[in-house]
Coordinates of C-alpha atoms and ligand atoms in Angstrom, one line a residue:
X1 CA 96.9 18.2 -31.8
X2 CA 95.6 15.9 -34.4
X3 CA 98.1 16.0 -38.0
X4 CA 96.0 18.1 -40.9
X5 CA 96.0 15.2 -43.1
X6 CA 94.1 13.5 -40.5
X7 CA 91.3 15.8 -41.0
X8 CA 88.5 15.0 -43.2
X9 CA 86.0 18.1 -44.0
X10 CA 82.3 17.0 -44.6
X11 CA 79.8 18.7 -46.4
X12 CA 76.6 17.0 -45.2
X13 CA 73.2 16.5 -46.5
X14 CA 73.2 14.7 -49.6
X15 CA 72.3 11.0 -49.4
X16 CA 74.9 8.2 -50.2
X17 CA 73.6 6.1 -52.8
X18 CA 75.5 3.8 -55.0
X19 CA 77.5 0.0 -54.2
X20 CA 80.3 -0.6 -51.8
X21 CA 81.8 -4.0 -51.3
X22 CA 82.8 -5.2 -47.8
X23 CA 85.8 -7.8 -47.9
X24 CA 87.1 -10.3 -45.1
X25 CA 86.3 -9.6 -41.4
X26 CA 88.3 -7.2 -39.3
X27 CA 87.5 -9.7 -36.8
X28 CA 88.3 -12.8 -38.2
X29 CA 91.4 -12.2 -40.5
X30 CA 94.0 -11.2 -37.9
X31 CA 93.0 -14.5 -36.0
X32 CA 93.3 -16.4 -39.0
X33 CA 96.5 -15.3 -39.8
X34 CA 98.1 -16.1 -36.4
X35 CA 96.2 -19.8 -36.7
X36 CA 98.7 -20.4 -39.6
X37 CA 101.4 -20.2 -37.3
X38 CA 100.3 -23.5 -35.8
X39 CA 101.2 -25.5 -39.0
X40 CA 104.1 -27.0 -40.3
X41 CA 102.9 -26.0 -44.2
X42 CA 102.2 -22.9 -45.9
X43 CA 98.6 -21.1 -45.3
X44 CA 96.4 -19.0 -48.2
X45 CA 93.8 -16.5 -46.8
X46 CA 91.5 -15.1 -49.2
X47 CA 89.7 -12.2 -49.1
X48 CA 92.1 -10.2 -46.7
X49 CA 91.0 -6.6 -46.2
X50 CA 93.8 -3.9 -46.6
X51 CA 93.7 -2.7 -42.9
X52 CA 96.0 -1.4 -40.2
X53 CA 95.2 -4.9 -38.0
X54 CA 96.1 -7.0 -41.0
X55 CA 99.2 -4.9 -41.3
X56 CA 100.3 -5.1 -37.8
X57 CA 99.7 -8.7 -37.4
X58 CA 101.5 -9.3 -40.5
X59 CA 104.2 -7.3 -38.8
X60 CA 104.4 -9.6 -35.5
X61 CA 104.2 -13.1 -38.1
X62 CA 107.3 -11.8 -40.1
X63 CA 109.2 -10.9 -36.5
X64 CA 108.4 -14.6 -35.9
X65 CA 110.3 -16.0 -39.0
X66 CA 107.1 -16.4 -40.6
X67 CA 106.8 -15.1 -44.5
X68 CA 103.5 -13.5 -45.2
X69 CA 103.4 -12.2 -49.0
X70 CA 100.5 -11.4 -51.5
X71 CA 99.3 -14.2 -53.5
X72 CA 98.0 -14.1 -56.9
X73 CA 94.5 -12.8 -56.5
X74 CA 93.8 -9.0 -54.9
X75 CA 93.2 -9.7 -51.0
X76 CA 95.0 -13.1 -51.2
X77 CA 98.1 -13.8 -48.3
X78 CA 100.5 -16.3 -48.5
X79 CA 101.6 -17.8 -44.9
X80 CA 104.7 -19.6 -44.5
X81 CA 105.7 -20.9 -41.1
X82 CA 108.3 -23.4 -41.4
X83 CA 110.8 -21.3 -40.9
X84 CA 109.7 -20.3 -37.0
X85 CA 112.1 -18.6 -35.3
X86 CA 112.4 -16.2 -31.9
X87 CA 111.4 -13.0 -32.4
X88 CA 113.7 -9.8 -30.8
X89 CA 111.6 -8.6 -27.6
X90 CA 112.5 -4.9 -28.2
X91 CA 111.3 -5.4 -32.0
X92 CA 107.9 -6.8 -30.7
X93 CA 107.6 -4.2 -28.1
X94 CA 107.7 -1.4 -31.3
X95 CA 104.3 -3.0 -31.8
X96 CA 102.8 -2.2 -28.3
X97 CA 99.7 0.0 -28.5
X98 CA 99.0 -0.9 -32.1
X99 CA 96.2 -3.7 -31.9
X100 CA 94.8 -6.1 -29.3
X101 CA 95.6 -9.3 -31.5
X102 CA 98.9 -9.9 -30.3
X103 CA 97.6 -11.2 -26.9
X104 CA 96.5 -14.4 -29.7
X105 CA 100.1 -15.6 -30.2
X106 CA 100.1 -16.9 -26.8
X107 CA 99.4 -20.6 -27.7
X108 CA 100.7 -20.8 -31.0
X109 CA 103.7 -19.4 -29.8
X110 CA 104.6 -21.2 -26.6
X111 CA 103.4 -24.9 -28.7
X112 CA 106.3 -23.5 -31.8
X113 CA 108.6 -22.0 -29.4
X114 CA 107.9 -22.9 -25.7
X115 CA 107.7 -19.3 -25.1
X116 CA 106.0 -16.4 -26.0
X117 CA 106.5 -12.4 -25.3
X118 CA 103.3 -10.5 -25.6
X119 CA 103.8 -6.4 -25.9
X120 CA 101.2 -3.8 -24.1
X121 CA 98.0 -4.2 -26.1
X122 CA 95.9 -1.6 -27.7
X123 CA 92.5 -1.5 -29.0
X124 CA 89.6 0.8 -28.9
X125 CA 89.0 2.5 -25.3
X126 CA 85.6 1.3 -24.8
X127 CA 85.9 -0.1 -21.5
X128 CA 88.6 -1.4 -19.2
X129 CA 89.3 -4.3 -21.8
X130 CA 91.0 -6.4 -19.5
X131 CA 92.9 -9.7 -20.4
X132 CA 92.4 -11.4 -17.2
X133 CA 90.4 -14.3 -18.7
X134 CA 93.2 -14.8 -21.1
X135 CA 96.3 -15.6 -18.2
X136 CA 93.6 -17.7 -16.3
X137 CA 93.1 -20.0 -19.7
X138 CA 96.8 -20.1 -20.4
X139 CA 97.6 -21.0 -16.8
X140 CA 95.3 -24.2 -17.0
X141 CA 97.2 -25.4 -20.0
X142 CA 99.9 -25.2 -18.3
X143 CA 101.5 -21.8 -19.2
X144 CA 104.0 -20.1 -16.7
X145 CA 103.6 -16.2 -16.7
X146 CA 105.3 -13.1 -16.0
X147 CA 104.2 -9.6 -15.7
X148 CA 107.2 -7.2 -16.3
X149 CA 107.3 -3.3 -17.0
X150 CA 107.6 -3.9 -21.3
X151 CA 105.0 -7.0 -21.4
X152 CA 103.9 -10.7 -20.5
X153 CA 106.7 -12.9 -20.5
X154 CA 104.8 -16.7 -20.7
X155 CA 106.9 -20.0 -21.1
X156 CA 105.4 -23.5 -21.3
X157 CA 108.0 -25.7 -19.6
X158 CA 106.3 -28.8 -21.3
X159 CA 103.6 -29.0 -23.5
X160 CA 100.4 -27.5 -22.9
X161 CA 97.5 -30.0 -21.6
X162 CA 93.9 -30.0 -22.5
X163 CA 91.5 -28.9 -19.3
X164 CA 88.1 -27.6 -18.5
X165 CA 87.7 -24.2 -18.6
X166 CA 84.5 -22.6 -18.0
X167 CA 84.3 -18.5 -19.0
X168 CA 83.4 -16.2 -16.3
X169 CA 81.8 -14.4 -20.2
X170 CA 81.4 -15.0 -23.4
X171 CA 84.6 -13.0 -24.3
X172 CA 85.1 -13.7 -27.8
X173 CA 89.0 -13.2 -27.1
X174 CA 89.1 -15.6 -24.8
X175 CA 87.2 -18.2 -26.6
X176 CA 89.6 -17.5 -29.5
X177 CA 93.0 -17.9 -27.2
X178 CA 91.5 -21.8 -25.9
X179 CA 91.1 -22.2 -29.4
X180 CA 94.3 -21.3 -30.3
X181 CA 95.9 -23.1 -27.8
X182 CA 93.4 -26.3 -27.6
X183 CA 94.3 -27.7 -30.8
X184 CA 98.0 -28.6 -30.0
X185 CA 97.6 -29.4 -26.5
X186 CA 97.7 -33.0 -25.3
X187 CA 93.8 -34.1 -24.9
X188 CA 90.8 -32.7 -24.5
X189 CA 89.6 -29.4 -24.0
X190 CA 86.2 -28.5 -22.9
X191 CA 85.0 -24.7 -22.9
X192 CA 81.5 -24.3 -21.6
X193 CA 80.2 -20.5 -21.9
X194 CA 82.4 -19.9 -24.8
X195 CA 81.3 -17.0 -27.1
X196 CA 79.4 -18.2 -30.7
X197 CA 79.9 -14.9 -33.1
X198 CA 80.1 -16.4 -37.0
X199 CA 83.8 -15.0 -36.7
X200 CA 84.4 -17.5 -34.2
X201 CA 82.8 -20.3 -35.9
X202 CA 85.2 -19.3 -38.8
X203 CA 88.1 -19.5 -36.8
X204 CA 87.1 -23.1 -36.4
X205 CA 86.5 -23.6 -39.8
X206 CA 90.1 -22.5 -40.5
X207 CA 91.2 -24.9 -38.1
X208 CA 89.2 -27.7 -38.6
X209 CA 91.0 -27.5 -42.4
X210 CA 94.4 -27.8 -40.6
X211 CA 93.6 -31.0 -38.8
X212 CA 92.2 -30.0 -35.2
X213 CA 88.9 -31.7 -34.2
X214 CA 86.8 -29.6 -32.5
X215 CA 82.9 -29.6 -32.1
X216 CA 80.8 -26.5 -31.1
X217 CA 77.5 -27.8 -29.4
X218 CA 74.6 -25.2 -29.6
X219 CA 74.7 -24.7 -25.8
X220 CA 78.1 -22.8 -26.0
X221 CA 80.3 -25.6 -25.3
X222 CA 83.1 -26.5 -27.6
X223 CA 85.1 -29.5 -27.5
X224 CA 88.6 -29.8 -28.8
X225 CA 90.9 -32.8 -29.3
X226 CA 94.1 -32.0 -29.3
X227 CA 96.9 -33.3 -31.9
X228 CA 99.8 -33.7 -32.4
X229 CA 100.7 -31.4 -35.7
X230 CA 98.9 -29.4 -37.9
X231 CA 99.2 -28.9 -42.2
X232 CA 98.1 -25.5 -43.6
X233 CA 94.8 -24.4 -44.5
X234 CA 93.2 -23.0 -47.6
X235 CA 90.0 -20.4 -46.5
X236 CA 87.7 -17.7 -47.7
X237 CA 87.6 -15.5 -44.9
X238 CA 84.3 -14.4 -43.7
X239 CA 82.5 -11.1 -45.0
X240 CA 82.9 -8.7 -42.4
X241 CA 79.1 -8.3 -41.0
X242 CA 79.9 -4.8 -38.8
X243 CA 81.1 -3.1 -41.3
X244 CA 78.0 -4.1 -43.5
X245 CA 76.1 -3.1 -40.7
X246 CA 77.7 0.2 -40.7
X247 CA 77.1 1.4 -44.3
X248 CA 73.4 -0.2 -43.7
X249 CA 72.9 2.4 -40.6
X250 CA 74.7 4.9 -43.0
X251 CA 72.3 4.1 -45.7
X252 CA 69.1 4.9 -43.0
X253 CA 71.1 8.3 -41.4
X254 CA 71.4 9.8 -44.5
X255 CA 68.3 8.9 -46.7
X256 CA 70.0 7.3 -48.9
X257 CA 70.4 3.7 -50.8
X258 CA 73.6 1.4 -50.5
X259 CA 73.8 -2.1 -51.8
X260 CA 76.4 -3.8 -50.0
X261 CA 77.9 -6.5 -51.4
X262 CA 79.6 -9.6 -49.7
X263 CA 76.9 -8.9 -46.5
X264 CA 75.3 -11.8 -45.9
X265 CA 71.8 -12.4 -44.8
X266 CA 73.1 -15.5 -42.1
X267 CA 75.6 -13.5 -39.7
X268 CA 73.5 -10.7 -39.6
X269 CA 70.1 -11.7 -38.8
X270 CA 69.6 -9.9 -35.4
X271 CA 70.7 -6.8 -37.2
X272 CA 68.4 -7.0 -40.0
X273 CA 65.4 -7.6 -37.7
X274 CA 66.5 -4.2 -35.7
X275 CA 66.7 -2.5 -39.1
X276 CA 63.4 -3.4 -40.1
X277 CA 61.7 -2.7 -36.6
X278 CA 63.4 0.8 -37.0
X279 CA 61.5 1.2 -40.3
X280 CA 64.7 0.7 -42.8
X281 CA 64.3 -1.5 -45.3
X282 CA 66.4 -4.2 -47.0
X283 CA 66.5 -6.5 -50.5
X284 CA 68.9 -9.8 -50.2
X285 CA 70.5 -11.5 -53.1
X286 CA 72.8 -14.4 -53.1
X287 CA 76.0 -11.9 -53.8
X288 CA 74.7 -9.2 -50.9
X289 CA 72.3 -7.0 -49.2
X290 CA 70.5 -3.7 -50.0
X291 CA 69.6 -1.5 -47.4
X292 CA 67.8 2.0 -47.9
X293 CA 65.3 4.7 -46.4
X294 CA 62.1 3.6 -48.0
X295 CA 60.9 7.7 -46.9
X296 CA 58.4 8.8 -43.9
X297 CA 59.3 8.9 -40.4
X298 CA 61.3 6.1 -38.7
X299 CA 60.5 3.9 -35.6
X300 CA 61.4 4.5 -32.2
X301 CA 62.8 1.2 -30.5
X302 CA 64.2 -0.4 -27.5
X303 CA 67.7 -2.0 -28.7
X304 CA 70.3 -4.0 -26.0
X305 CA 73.2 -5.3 -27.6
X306 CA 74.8 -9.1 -26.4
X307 CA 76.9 -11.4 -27.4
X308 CA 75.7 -13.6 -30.2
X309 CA 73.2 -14.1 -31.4
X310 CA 72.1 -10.5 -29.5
X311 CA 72.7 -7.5 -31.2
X312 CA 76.1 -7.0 -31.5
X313 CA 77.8 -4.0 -29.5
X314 CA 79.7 -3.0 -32.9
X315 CA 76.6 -2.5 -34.5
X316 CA 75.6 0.0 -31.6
X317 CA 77.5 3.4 -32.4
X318 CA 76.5 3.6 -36.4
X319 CA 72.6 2.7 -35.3
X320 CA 72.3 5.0 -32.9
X321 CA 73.0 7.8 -35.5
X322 CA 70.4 6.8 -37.3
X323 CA 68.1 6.7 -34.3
X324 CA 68.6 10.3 -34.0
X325 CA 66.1 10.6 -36.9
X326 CA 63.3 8.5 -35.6
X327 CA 60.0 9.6 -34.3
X328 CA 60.2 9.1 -29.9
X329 CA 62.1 7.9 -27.6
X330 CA 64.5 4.9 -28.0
X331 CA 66.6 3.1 -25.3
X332 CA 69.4 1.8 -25.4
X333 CA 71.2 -0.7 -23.5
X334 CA 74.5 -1.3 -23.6
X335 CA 75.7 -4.9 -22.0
X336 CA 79.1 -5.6 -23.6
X337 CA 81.5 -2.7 -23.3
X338 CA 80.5 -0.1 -20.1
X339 CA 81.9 2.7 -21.7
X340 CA 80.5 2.4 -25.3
X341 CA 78.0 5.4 -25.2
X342 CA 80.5 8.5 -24.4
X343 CA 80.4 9.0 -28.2
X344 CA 76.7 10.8 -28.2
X345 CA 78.4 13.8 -26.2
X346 CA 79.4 15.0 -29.6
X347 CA 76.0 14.0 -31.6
X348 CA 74.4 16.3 -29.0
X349 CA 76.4 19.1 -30.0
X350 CA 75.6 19.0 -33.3
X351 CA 71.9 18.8 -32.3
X352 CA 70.8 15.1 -31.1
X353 CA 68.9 14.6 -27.6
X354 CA 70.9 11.4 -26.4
X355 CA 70.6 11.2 -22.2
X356 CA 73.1 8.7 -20.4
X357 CA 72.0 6.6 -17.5
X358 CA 74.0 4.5 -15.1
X359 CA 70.8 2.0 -14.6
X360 CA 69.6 -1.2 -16.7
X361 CA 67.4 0.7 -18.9
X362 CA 64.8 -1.4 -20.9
X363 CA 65.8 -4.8 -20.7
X364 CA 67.5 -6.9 -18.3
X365 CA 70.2 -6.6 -15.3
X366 CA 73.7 -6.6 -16.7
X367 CA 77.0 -6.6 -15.4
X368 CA 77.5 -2.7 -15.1
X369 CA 74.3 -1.8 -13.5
X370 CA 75.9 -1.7 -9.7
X371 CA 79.1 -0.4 -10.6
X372 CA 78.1 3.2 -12.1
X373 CA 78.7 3.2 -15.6
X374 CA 76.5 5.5 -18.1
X375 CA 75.6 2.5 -19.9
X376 CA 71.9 2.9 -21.1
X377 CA 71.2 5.8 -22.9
X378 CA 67.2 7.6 -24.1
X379 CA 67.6 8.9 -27.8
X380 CA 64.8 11.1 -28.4
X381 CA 64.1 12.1 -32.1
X382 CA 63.9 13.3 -34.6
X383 CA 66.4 16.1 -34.6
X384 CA 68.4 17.9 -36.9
X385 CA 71.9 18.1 -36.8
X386 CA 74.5 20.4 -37.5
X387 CA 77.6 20.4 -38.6
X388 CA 80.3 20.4 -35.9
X389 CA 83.9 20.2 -35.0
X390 CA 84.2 16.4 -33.8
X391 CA 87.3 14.1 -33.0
X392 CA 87.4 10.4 -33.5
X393 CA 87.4 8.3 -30.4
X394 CA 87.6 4.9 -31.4
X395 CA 87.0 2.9 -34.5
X396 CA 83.4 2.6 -34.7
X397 CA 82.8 5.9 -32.9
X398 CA 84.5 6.9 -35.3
X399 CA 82.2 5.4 -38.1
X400 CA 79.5 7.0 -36.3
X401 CA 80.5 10.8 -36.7
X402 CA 81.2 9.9 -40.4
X403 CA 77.5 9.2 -40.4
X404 CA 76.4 11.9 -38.5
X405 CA 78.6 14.4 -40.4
X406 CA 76.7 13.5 -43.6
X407 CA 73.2 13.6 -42.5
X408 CA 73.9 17.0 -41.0
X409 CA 73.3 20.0 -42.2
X410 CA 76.2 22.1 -42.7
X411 CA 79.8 21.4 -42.9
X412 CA 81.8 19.3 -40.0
X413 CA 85.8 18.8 -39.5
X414 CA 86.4 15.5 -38.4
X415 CA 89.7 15.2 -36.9
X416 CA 91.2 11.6 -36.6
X417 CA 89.9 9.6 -39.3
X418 CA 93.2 7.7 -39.8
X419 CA 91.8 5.3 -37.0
X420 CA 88.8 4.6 -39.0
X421 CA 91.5 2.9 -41.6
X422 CA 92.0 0.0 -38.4
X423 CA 88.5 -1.6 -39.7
X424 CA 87.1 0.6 -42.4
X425 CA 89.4 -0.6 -46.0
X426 CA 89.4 2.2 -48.4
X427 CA 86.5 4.1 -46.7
X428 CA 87.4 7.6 -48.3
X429 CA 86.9 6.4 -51.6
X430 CA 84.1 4.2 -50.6
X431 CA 82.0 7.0 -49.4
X432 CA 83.4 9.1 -52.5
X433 CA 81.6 6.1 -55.2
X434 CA 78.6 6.9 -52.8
X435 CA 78.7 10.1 -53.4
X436 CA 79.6 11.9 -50.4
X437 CA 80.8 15.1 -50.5
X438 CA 84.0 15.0 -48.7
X439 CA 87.3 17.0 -48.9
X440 CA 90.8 16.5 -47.5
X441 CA 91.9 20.2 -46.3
X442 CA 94.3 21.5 -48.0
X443 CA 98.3 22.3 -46.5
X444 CA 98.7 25.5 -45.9
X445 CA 99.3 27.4 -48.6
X446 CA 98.4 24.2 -51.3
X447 CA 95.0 23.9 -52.8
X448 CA 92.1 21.8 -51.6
X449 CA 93.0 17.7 -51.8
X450 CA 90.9 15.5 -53.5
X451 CA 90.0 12.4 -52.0
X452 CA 91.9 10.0 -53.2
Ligands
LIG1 N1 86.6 -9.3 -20.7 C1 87.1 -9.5 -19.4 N2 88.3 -10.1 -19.3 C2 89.0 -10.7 -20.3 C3 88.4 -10.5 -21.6 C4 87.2 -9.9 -21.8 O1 86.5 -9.0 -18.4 O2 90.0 -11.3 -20.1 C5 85.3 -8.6 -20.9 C6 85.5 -7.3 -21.6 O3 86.0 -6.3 -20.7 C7 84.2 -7.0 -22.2 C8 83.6 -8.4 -22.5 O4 84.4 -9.3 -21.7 O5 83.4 -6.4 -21.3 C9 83.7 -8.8 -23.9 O6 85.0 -8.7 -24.4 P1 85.6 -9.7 -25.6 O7 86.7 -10.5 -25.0 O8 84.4 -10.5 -26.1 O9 86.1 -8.7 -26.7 P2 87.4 -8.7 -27.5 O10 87.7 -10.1 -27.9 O11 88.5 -7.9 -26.9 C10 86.2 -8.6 -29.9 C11 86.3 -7.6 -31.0 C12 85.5 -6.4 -30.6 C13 84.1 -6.8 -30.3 C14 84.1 -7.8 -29.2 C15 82.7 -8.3 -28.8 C16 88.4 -8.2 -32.0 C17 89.7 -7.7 -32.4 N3 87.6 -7.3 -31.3 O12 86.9 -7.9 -28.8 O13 85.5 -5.6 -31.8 O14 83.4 -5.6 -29.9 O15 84.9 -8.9 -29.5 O16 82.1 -8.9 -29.9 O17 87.9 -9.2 -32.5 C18 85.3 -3.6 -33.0 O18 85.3 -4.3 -34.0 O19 85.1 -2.3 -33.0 C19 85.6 -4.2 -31.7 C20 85.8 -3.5 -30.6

């Protein structure tokens, strides 16, 4: 049973128009707070989202001996690490389930430490997610590591050594973890078939102002020298480019206009391409993006998401909402995740014609075309929706039903929106300013909440 004050009632229909601001990356931030582990001076992070992965990694840091406290502007952490200590297994295990970042303390921990415990991981369930890249990686440094019933145990019974390491997949984990590890490792590390996304190219930034050398070659190899300390860093995160992408796809479901600042034009190319083809349309200005439904039908396309610079998988879910609305048939093709399409069950209750396929629809053979998974999916549109009972299944899902909720006639409970918090800062009031109308249902017996 899903807590009442985890249900948000939508009233659909009206457009969102109106500005929303998108902060730091959900994707980069986390990261960027475990890299200030690796130095011996104190870290500031601008531009920190208020999020349940922030506040779970911040969690984990503090366990550590780390301080992590608000600086002086809004969004701006403070990251002291010189006080590193051993952190209580059972008080890192209460973290277990809560986030997939922790799997990223493996390096910083074992170089501070010489050992490291690493809880169950969560994360959305949109595939098998597993980590088997990860304990590969760490092995070839030089890692020892130990599966028991609460977690990984690892140790690094000297210090780590650089090594060649080629990725079976451009798992953006993965690529983050050598990174992580790379920089205090004895020599060099080469990563060929390392993933590219702009969060990852942050990361190095925010290294790169610590001390590490590391070079990123534009055939996905990345070269790291290893040394032997790192200072602090000083950094800007990111803007986060999925959620922009989000309110963009929100902007097109529901006929409506958002501007959308922080999104930058650079780190979201591909997407702006797709919006465009779709028939959306977009203004760009040096402090962010416009996106709205210039009116008339929209485009049919075919869409396969990749790994950068493809269309990314997180921009999947919100778009295909909007693809409900266009005139034919559109394919898509999911290559990242093989279980990132069981989300349309729901948008074809409320209306939507979305078919799932276990072949390679419309582009090229991926990696779950022999092994069964409904991974390509036929939208055909336009269709009206209707408001529906729906529960949240993962974070952009999640986003998605949002969307869907609004540009449906009718009213919809959507039950779990307290996951949306994991990527989505403020999003209640954010879709209030765009004038949604939304309500929080009352407790028994109280009247209807405002959203706050
Ligand atoms: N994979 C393996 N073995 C591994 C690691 C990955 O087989 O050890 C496979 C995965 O199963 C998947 C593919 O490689 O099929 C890509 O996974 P990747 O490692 O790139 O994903 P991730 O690092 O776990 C991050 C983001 C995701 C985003 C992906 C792809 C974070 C915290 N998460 O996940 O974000 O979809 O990269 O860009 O950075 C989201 O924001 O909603 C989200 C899910």
């Amino acid at each position: 049973m899903t807590d009442i004050a985890d249900v948000l009632l939508v009233h659909g229909g009206t457009p969102l128009e109106g500005e929303i601001r998108v902060r730091g990356a959900k994707n980069l931030v986390p990261k960027a707070m475990v890299a200030a582990l690796l130095g011996s001076e104190p870290s500031r992070l601008l531009g920190v989202p208020e999020i349940r992965d922030v506040r779970v990694v911040r969690g984990l840091l503090q366990l550590h001996g780390v301080t992590v406290e608000s600086g002086e502007a809004p969004g701006e952490l403070v990251l002291d690490p010189r006080r590193v200590e051993s952190a209580n297994v059972a008080d890192i295990d209460a973290h277990a389930g809560s986030s997939r970042i922790p799997i990223l303390f493996c390096g910083p921990l074992l170089h501070r430490l010489g050992h490291a415990f690493i809880p169950g991981l969560g994360g959305c369930d949109i595939g098998g997610r597993p980590i088997d890249f990860h304990f590969d990686v760490l092995r070839k440094f030089g890692a020892t590591i130990e599966k028991r019933a609460d977690g990984q145990y690892l140790e690094a019974p000297q210090r780590l050594r650089g090594c060649r390491i080629r990725l079976p997949y451009p798992s953006v984990g993965s690529t983050e973890q050598v990174l992580l590890t790379a920089v205090l490792a004895e020599g060099v590390t080469e990563l060929t078939n390392a993933a590219v996304e702009p969060e990852i190219e942050d990361l190095i930034c925010v290294l790169q102002k610590m001390g590490a050398i590391i070079s990123l070659d534009t055939d996905r190899t990345i070269r790291i020298t290893g040394v032997d300390s790192l200072g602090g860093y000083v950094h800007r995160a990111i803007p986060d480019r999925l959620e922009a992408a989000s309110w963009a796809s929100a902007a097109l479901a529901t006929e409506g206009d958002i501007y959308v600042r922080g999104a930058q034009q650079r780190s979201m190319m591909t997407f702006l391409n797709t919006y465009r083809r779709v028939g959306g349309a977009f203004e760009i200005d040096d402090e962010g993006i416009r996106f709205w439904h210039p009116g008339g039908p929209l485009n049919a396309i075919a869409l396969e998401t990749d790994v950068h610079p493809g269309f990314q998988t997180d921009w999947q879910q919100p778009l295909v909402v909007a693809l409900t609305q266009a005139s034919g048939l559109s394919i898509v093709h999911e290559t990242v995740y093989e279980s990132r399409l069981g989300f349309t069950e729901a948008l074809n209750q409320m209306g939507g014609h979305i078919q799932l396929y276990r072949e390679c629809l419309g582009g090229s053979a991926c990696r779950f075309g022999q092994r069964n998974f409904l991974h390509s999916a036929v939208v055909s549109g336009p269709t009206k929706l209707q408001g529906a009972d729906l529960v949240i299944p993962d974070l952009r899902g999640g986003f998605s039903y949002l969307i869907a909720a609004l540009a449906a006639q009718g009213t919809s409970r959507v039950h779990g929106i307290s996951l949306i918090n994991r990527g989505y800062e403020n999003f209640l009031a954010k879709l209030q300013g765009l004038g949604a109308d939304i309500e929080l249902p009352s407790l028994p017996g109280s009247p209807p909440a405002a959203v706050a």
